[in-house]
PDB file of C-alpha atoms in Angstrom:
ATOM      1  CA  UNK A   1     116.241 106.549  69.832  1.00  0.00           C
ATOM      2  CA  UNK A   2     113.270 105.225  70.755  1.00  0.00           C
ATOM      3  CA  UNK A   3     110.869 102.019  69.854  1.00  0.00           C
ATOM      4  CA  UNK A   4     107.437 100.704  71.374  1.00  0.00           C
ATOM      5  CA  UNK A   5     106.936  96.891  71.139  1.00  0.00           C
ATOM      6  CA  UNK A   6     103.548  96.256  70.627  1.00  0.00           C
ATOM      7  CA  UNK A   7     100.931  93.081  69.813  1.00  0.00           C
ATOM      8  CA  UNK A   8      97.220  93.437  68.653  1.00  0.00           C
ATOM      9  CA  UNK A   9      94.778  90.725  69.164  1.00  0.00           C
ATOM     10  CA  UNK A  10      93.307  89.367  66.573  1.00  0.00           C
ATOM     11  CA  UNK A  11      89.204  89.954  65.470  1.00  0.00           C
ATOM     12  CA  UNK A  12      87.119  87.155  65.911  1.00  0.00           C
ATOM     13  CA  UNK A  13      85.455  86.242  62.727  1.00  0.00           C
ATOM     14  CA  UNK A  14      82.499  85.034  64.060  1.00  0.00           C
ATOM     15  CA  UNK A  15      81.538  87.958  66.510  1.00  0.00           C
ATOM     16  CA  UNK A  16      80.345  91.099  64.679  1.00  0.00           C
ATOM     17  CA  UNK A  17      81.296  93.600  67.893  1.00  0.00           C
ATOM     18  CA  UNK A  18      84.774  92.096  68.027  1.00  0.00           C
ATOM     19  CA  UNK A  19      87.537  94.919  67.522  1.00  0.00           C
ATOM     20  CA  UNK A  20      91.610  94.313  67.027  1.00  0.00           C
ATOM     21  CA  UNK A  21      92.935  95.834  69.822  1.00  0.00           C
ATOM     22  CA  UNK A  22      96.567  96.964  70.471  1.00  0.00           C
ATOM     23  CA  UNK A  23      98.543  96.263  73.343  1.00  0.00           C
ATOM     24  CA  UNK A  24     101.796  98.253  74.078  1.00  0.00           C
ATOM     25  CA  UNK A  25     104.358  95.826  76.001  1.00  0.00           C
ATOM     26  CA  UNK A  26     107.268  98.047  76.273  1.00  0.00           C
ATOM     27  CA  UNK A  27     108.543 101.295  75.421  1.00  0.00           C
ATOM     28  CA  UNK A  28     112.333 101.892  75.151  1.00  0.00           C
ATOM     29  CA  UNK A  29     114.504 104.505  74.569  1.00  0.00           C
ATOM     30  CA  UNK A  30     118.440 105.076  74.480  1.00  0.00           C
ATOM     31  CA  UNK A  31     120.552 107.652  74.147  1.00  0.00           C
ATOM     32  CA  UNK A  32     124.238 108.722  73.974  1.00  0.00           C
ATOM     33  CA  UNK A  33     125.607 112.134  73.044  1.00  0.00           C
ATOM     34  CA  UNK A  34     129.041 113.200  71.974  1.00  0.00           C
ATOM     35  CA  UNK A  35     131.055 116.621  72.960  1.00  0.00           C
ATOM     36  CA  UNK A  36     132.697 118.166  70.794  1.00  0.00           C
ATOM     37  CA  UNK A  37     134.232 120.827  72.811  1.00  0.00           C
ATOM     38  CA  UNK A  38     135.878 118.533  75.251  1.00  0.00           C
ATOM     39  CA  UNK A  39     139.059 117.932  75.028  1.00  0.00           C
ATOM     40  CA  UNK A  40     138.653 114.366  76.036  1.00  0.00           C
ATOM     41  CA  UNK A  41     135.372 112.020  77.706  1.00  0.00           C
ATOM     42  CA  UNK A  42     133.485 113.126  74.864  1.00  0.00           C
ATOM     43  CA  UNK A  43     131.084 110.713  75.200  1.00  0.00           C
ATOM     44  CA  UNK A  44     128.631 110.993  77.523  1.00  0.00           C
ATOM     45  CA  UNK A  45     127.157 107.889  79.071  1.00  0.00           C
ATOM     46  CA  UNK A  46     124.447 105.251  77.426  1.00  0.00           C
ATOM     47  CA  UNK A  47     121.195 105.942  79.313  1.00  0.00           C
ATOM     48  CA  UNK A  48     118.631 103.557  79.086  1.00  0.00           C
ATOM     49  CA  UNK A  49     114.479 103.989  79.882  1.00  0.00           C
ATOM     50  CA  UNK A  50     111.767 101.382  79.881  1.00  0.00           C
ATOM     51  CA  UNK A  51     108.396 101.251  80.746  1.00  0.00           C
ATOM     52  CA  UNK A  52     105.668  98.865  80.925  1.00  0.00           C
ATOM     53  CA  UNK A  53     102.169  97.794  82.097  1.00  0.00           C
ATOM     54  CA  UNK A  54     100.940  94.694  83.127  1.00  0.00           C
ATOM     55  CA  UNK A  55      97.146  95.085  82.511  1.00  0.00           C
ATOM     56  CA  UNK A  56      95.631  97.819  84.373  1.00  0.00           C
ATOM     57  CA  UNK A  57      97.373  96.791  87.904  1.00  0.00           C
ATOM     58  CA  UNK A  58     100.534  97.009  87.515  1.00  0.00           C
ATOM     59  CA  UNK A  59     103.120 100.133  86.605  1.00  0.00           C
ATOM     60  CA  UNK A  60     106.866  99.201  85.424  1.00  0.00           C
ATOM     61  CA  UNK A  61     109.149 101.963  84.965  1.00  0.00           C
ATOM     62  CA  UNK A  62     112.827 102.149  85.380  1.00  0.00           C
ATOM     63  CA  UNK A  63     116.245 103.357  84.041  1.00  0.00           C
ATOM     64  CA  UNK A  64     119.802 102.552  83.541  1.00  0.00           C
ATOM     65  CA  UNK A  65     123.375 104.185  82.292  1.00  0.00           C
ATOM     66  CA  UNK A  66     126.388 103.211  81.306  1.00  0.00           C
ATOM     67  CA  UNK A  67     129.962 104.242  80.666  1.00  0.00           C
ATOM     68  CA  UNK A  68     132.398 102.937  78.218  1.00  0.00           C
ATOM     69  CA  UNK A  69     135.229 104.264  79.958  1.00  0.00           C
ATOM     70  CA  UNK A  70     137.742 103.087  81.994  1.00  0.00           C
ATOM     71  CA  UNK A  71     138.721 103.933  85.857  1.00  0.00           C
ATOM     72  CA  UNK A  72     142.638 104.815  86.708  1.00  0.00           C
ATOM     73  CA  UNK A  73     142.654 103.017  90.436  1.00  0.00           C
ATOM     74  CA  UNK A  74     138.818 102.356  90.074  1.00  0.00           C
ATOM     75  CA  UNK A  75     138.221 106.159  91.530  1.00  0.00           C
ATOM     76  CA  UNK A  76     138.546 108.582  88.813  1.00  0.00           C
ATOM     77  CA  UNK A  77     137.536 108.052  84.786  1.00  0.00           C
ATOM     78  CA  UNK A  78     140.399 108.208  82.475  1.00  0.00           C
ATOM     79  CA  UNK A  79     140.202 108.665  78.644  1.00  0.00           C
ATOM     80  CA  UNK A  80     140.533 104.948  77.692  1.00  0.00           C
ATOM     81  CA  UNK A  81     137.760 102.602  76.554  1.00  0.00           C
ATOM     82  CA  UNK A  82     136.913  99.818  78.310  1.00  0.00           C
ATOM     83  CA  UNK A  83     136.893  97.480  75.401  1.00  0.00           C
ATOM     84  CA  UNK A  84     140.179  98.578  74.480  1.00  0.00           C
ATOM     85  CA  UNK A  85     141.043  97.558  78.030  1.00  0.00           C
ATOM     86  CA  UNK A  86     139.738  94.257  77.340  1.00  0.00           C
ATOM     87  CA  UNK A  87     137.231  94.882  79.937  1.00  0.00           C
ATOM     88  CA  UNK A  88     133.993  94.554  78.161  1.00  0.00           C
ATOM     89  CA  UNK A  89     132.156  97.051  75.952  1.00  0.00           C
ATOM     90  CA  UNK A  90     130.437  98.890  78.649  1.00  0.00           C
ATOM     91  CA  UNK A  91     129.949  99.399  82.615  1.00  0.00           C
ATOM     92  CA  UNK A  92     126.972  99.965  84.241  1.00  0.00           C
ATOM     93  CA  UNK A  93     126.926 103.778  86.910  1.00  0.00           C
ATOM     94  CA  UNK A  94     123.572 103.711  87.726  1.00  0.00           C
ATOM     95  CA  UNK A  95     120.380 101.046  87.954  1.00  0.00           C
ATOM     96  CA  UNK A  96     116.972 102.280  89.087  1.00  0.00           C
ATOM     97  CA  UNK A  97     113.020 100.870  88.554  1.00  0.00           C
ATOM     98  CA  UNK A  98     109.570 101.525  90.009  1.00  0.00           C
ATOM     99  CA  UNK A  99     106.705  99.108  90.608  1.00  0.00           C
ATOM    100  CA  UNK A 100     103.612 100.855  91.329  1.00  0.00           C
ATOM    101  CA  UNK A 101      99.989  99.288  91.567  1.00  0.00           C
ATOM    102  CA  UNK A 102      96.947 100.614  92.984  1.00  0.00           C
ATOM    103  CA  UNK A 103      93.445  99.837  93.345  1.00  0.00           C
ATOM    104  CA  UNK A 104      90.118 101.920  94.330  1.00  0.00           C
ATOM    105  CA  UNK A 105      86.541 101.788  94.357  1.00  0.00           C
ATOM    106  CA  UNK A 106      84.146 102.872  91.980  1.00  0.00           C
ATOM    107  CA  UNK A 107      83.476 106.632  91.402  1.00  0.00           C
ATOM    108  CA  UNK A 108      80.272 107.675  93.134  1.00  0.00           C
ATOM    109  CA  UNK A 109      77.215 108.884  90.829  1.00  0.00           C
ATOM    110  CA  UNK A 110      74.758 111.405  90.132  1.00  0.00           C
ATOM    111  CA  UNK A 111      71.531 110.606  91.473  1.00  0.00           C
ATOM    112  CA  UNK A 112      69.909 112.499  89.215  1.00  0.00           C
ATOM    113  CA  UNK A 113      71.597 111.285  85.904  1.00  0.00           C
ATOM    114  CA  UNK A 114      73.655 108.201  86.847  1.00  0.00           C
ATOM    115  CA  UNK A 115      76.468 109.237  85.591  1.00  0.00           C
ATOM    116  CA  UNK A 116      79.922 109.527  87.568  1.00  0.00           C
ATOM    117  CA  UNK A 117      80.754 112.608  89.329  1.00  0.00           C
ATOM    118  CA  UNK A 118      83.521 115.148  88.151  1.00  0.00           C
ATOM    119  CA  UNK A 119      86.754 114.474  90.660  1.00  0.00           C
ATOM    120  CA  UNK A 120      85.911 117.269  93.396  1.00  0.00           C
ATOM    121  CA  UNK A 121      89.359 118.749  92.429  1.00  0.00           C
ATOM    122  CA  UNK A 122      89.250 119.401  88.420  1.00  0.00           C
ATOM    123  CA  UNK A 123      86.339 122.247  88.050  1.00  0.00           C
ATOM    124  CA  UNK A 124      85.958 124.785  91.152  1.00  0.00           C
ATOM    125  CA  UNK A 125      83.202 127.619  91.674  1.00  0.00           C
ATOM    126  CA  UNK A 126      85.408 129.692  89.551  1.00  0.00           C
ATOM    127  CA  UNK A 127      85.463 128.029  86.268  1.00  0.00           C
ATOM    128  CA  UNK A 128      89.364 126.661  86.876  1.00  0.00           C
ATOM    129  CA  UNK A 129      90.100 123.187  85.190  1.00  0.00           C
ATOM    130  CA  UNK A 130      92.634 121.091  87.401  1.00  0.00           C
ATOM    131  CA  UNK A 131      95.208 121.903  84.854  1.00  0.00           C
ATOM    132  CA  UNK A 132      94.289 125.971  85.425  1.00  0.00           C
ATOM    133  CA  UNK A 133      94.877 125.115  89.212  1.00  0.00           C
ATOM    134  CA  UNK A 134      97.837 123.467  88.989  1.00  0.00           C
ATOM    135  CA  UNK A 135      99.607 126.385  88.207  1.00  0.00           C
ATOM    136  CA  UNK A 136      98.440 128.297  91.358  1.00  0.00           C
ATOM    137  CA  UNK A 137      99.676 125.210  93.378  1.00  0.00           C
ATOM    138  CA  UNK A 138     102.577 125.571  95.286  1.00  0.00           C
ATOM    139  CA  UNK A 139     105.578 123.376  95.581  1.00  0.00           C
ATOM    140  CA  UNK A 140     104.766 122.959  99.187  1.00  0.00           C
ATOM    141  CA  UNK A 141     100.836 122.816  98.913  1.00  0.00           C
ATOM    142  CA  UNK A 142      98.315 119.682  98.258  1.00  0.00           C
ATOM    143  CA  UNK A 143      95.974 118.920  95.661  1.00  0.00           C
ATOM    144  CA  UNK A 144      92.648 118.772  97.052  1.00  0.00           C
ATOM    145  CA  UNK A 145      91.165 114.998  97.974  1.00  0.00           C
ATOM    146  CA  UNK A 146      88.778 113.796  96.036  1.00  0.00           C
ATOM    147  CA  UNK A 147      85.307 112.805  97.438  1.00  0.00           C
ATOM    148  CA  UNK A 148      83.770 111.140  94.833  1.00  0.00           C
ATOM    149  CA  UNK A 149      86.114 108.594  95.237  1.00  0.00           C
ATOM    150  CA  UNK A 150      85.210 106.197  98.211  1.00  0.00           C
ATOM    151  CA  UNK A 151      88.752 104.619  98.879  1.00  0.00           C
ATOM    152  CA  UNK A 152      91.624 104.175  96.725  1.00  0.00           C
ATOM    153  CA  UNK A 153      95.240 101.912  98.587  1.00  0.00           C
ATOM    154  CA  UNK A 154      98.410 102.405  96.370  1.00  0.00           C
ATOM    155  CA  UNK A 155     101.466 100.401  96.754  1.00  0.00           C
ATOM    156  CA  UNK A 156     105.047 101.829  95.644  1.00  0.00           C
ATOM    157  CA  UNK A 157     108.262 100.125  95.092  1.00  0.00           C
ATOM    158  CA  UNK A 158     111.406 101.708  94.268  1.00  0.00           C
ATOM    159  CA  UNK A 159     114.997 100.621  93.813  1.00  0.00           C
ATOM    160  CA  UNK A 160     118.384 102.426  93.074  1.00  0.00           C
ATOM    161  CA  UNK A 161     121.525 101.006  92.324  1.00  0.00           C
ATOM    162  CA  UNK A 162     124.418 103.635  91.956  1.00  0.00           C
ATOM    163  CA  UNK A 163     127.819 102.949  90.981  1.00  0.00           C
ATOM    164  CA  UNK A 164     129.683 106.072  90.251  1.00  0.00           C
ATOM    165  CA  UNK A 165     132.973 104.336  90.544  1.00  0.00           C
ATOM    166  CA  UNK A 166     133.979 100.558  90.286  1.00  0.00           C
ATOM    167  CA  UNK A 167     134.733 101.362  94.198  1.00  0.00           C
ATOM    168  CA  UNK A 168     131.677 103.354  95.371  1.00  0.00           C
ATOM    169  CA  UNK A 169     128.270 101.585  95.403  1.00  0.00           C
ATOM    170  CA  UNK A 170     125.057 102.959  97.326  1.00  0.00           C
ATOM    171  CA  UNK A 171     121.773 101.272  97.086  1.00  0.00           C
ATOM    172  CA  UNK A 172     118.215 102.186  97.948  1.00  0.00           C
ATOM    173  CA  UNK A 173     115.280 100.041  98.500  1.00  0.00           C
ATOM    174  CA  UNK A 174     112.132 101.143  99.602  1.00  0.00           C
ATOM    175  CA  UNK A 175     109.043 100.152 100.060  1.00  0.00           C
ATOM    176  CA  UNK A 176     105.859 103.001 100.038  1.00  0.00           C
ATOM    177  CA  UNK A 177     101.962 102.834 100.399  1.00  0.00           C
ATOM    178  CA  UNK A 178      98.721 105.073 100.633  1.00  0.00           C
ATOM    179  CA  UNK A 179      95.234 104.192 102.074  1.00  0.00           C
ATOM    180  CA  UNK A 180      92.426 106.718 101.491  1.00  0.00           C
ATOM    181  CA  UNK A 181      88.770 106.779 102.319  1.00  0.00           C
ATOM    182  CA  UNK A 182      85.968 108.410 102.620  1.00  0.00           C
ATOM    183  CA  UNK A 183      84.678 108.711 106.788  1.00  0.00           C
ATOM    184  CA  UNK A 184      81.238 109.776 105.356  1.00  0.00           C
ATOM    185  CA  UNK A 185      80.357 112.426 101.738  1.00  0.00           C
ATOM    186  CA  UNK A 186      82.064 115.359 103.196  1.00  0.00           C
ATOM    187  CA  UNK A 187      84.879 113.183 105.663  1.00  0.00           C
ATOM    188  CA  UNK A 188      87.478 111.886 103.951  1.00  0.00           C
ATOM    189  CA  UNK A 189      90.929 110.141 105.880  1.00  0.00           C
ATOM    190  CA  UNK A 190      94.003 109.195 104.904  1.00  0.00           C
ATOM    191  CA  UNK A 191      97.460 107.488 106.029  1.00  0.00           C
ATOM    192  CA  UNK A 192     100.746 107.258 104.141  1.00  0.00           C
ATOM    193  CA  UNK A 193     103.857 105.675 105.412  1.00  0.00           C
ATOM    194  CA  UNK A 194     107.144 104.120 104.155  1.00  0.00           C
ATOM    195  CA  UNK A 195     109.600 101.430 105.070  1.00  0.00           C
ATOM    196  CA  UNK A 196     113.324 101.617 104.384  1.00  0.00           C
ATOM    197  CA  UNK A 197     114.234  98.162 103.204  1.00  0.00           C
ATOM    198  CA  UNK A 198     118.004  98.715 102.793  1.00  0.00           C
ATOM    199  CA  UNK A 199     118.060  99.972 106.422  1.00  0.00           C
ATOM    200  CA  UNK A 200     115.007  98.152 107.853  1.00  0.00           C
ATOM    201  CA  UNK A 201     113.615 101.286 109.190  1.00  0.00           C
ATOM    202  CA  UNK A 202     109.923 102.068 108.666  1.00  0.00           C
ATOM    203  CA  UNK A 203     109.304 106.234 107.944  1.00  0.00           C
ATOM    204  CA  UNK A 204     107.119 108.625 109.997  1.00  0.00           C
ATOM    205  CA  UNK A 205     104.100 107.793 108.638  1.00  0.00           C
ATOM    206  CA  UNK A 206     101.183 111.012 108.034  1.00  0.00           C
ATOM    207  CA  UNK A 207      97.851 110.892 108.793  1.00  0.00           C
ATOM    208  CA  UNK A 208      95.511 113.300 107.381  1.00  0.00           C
ATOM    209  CA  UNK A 209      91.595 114.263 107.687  1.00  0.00           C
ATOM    210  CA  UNK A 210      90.005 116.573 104.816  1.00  0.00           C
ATOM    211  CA  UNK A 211      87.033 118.605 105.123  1.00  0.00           C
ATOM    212  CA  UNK A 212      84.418 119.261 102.315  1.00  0.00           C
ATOM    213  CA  UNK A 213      83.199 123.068 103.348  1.00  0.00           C
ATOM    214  CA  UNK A 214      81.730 124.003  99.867  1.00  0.00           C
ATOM    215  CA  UNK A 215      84.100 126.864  98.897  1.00  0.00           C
ATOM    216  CA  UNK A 216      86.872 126.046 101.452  1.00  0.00           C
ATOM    217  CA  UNK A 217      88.620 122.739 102.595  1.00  0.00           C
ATOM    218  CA  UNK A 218      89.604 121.728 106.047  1.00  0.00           C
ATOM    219  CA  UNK A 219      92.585 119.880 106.139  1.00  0.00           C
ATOM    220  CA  UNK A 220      94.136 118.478 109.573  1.00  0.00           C
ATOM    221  CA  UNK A 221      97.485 116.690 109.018  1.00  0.00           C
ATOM    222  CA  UNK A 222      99.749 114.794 111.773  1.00  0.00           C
ATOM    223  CA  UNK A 223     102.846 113.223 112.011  1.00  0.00           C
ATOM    224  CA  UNK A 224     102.747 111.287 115.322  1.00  0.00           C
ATOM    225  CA  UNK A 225     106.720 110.266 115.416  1.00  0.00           C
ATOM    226  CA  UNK A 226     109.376 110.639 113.778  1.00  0.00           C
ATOM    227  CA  UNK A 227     112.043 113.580 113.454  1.00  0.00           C
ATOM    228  CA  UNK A 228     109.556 116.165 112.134  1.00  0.00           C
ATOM    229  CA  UNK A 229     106.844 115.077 114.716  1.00  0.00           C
ATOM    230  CA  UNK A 230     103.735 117.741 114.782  1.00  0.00           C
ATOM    231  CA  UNK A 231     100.670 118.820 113.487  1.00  0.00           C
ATOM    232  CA  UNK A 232      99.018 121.205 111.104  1.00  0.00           C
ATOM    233  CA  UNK A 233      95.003 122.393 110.605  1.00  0.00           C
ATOM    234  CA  UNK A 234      94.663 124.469 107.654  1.00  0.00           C
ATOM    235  CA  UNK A 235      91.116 125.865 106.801  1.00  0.00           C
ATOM    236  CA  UNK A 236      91.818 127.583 103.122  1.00  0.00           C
ATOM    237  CA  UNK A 237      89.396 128.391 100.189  1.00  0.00           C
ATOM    238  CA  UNK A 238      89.591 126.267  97.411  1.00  0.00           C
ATOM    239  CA  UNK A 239      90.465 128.510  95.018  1.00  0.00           C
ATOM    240  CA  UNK A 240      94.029 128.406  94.182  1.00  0.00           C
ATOM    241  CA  UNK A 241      94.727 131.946  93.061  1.00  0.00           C
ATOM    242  CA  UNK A 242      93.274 133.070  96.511  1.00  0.00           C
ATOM    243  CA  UNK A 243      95.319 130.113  98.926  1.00  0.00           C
ATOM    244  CA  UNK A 244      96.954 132.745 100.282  1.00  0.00           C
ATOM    245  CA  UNK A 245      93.145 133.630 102.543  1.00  0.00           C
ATOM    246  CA  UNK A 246      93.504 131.071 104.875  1.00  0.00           C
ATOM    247  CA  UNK A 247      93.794 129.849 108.971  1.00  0.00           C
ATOM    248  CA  UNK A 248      96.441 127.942 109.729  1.00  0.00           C
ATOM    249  CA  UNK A 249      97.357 126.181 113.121  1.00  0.00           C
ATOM    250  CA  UNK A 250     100.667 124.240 113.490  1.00  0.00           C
ATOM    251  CA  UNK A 251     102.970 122.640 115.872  1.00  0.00           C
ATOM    252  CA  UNK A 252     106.035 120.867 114.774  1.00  0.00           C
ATOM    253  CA  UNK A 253     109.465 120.230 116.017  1.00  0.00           C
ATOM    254  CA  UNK A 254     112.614 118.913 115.417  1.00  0.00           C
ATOM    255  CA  UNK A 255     113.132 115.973 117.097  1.00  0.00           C
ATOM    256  CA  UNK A 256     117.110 113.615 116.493  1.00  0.00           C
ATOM    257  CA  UNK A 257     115.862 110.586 118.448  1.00  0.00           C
TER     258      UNK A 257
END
């Protein structure tokens, strides 16, 4: 089941250009499922999702379940309802949301037409939309920057609560960013980087400097600490469906301390 809460502003009667507009303020879903076959549980759990977006910074996006059973010793789940119990209707297993906001300049233009430049990475020499490209891309390989973007930062939150049993909690909490720009039209740099709030460690962060080379990319990639500590320079052609014709150059190790 699903619902969108909405509002629409309202026209102003005295300004002929003035259009009702409709803003979305949440959308939420729930579901719950029932088994048939089992021979007891047959109720799955009560998942929640929400999202939301607070003008054009901010992302909200998050998730919860429940179970409406009960726990024999609070380790394993027994065939009893919890209101039954007289322990309440439901218990929450799991609690997670994302708060993501990010910011970035204005798309450079033609100086012939004025008009913004395609991103560098939807339409190639070889007719391929990014869509087309995407499914050349490997799990393990990088979209292409874009240079018609001068700089773009991006700032991530996320948070997970997990409660499988009344006696087992784990939580995450961290903390993520971005920071891209462009050196000069064919230079662009980057740095990403995370910080464990839970544990109050910060993440090996990357660094990473791309290379426009008209039909092929230069991409040089480092991690400067951390347990996977190395470096990679990759000179490949654009084209997805030939990544395989490429130079690579990398030296990484495994390092515990």
């Amino acid at each position: 089941m699903g619902n969108n809460f909405e509002m629409k502003t309202v026209v102003d009667p005295t300004d002929t250009t003035s259009k009702e507009n409709k803003i979305q303020l949440l959308n939420l879903t729930m579901g719950m499922s029932y088994n048939f076959a089992a021979d007891s549980l047959n109720f799955s759990d009560l998942r929640l999702t929400y999202r939301t977006q607070i003008s054009d910074i901010f992302d909200f996006s998050g998730s919860s379940s429940f179970t409406p059973y009960d726990y024999a010793g609070n380790i394993s789940r027994i065939n009893k309802f919890l209101v039954s119990e007289g322990k309440g209707l439901l218990r929450m297993t799991n609690f997670n949301f994302t708060v993501g906001t990010s910011i970035s300049g204005d798309r450079l233009t033609s100086e012939e037409t004025g008009e913004d430049l395609p991103p560098t990475n939807e339409i190639d020499e070889f007719g391929l939309g990014s869509a087309d490209r995407n499914v050349y891309q490997g799990i393990y390989t990088d979209l292409d920057p874009d240079f018609n973007v001068p700089w773009d930062i991006s700032l991530t939150y996320n948070y997970n609560l997990s409660r499988p049993t009344p006696e087992l909690e784990t939580k995450f909490s961290n903390l993520s960013g971005s920071l891209n720009f462009n050196l000069t039209p064919k230079w662009k740099f980057s740095v990403t980087g995370s910080y464990d709030i839970e544990n109050d460690e910060f993440a090996a962060p990357q660094i990473r400097v791309s290379r426009d080379l008209h039909c092929w990319i230069m991409n040089f990639m480092w991690n400067p600490i951390g347990t996977y500590s190395g470096f990679r320079v990759e000179i490949r052609v654009k084209a997805p469906q030939l990544q395989d014709l490429k130079l690579t150059k990398q030296d990484q190790f495994y390092n515990t301390r």
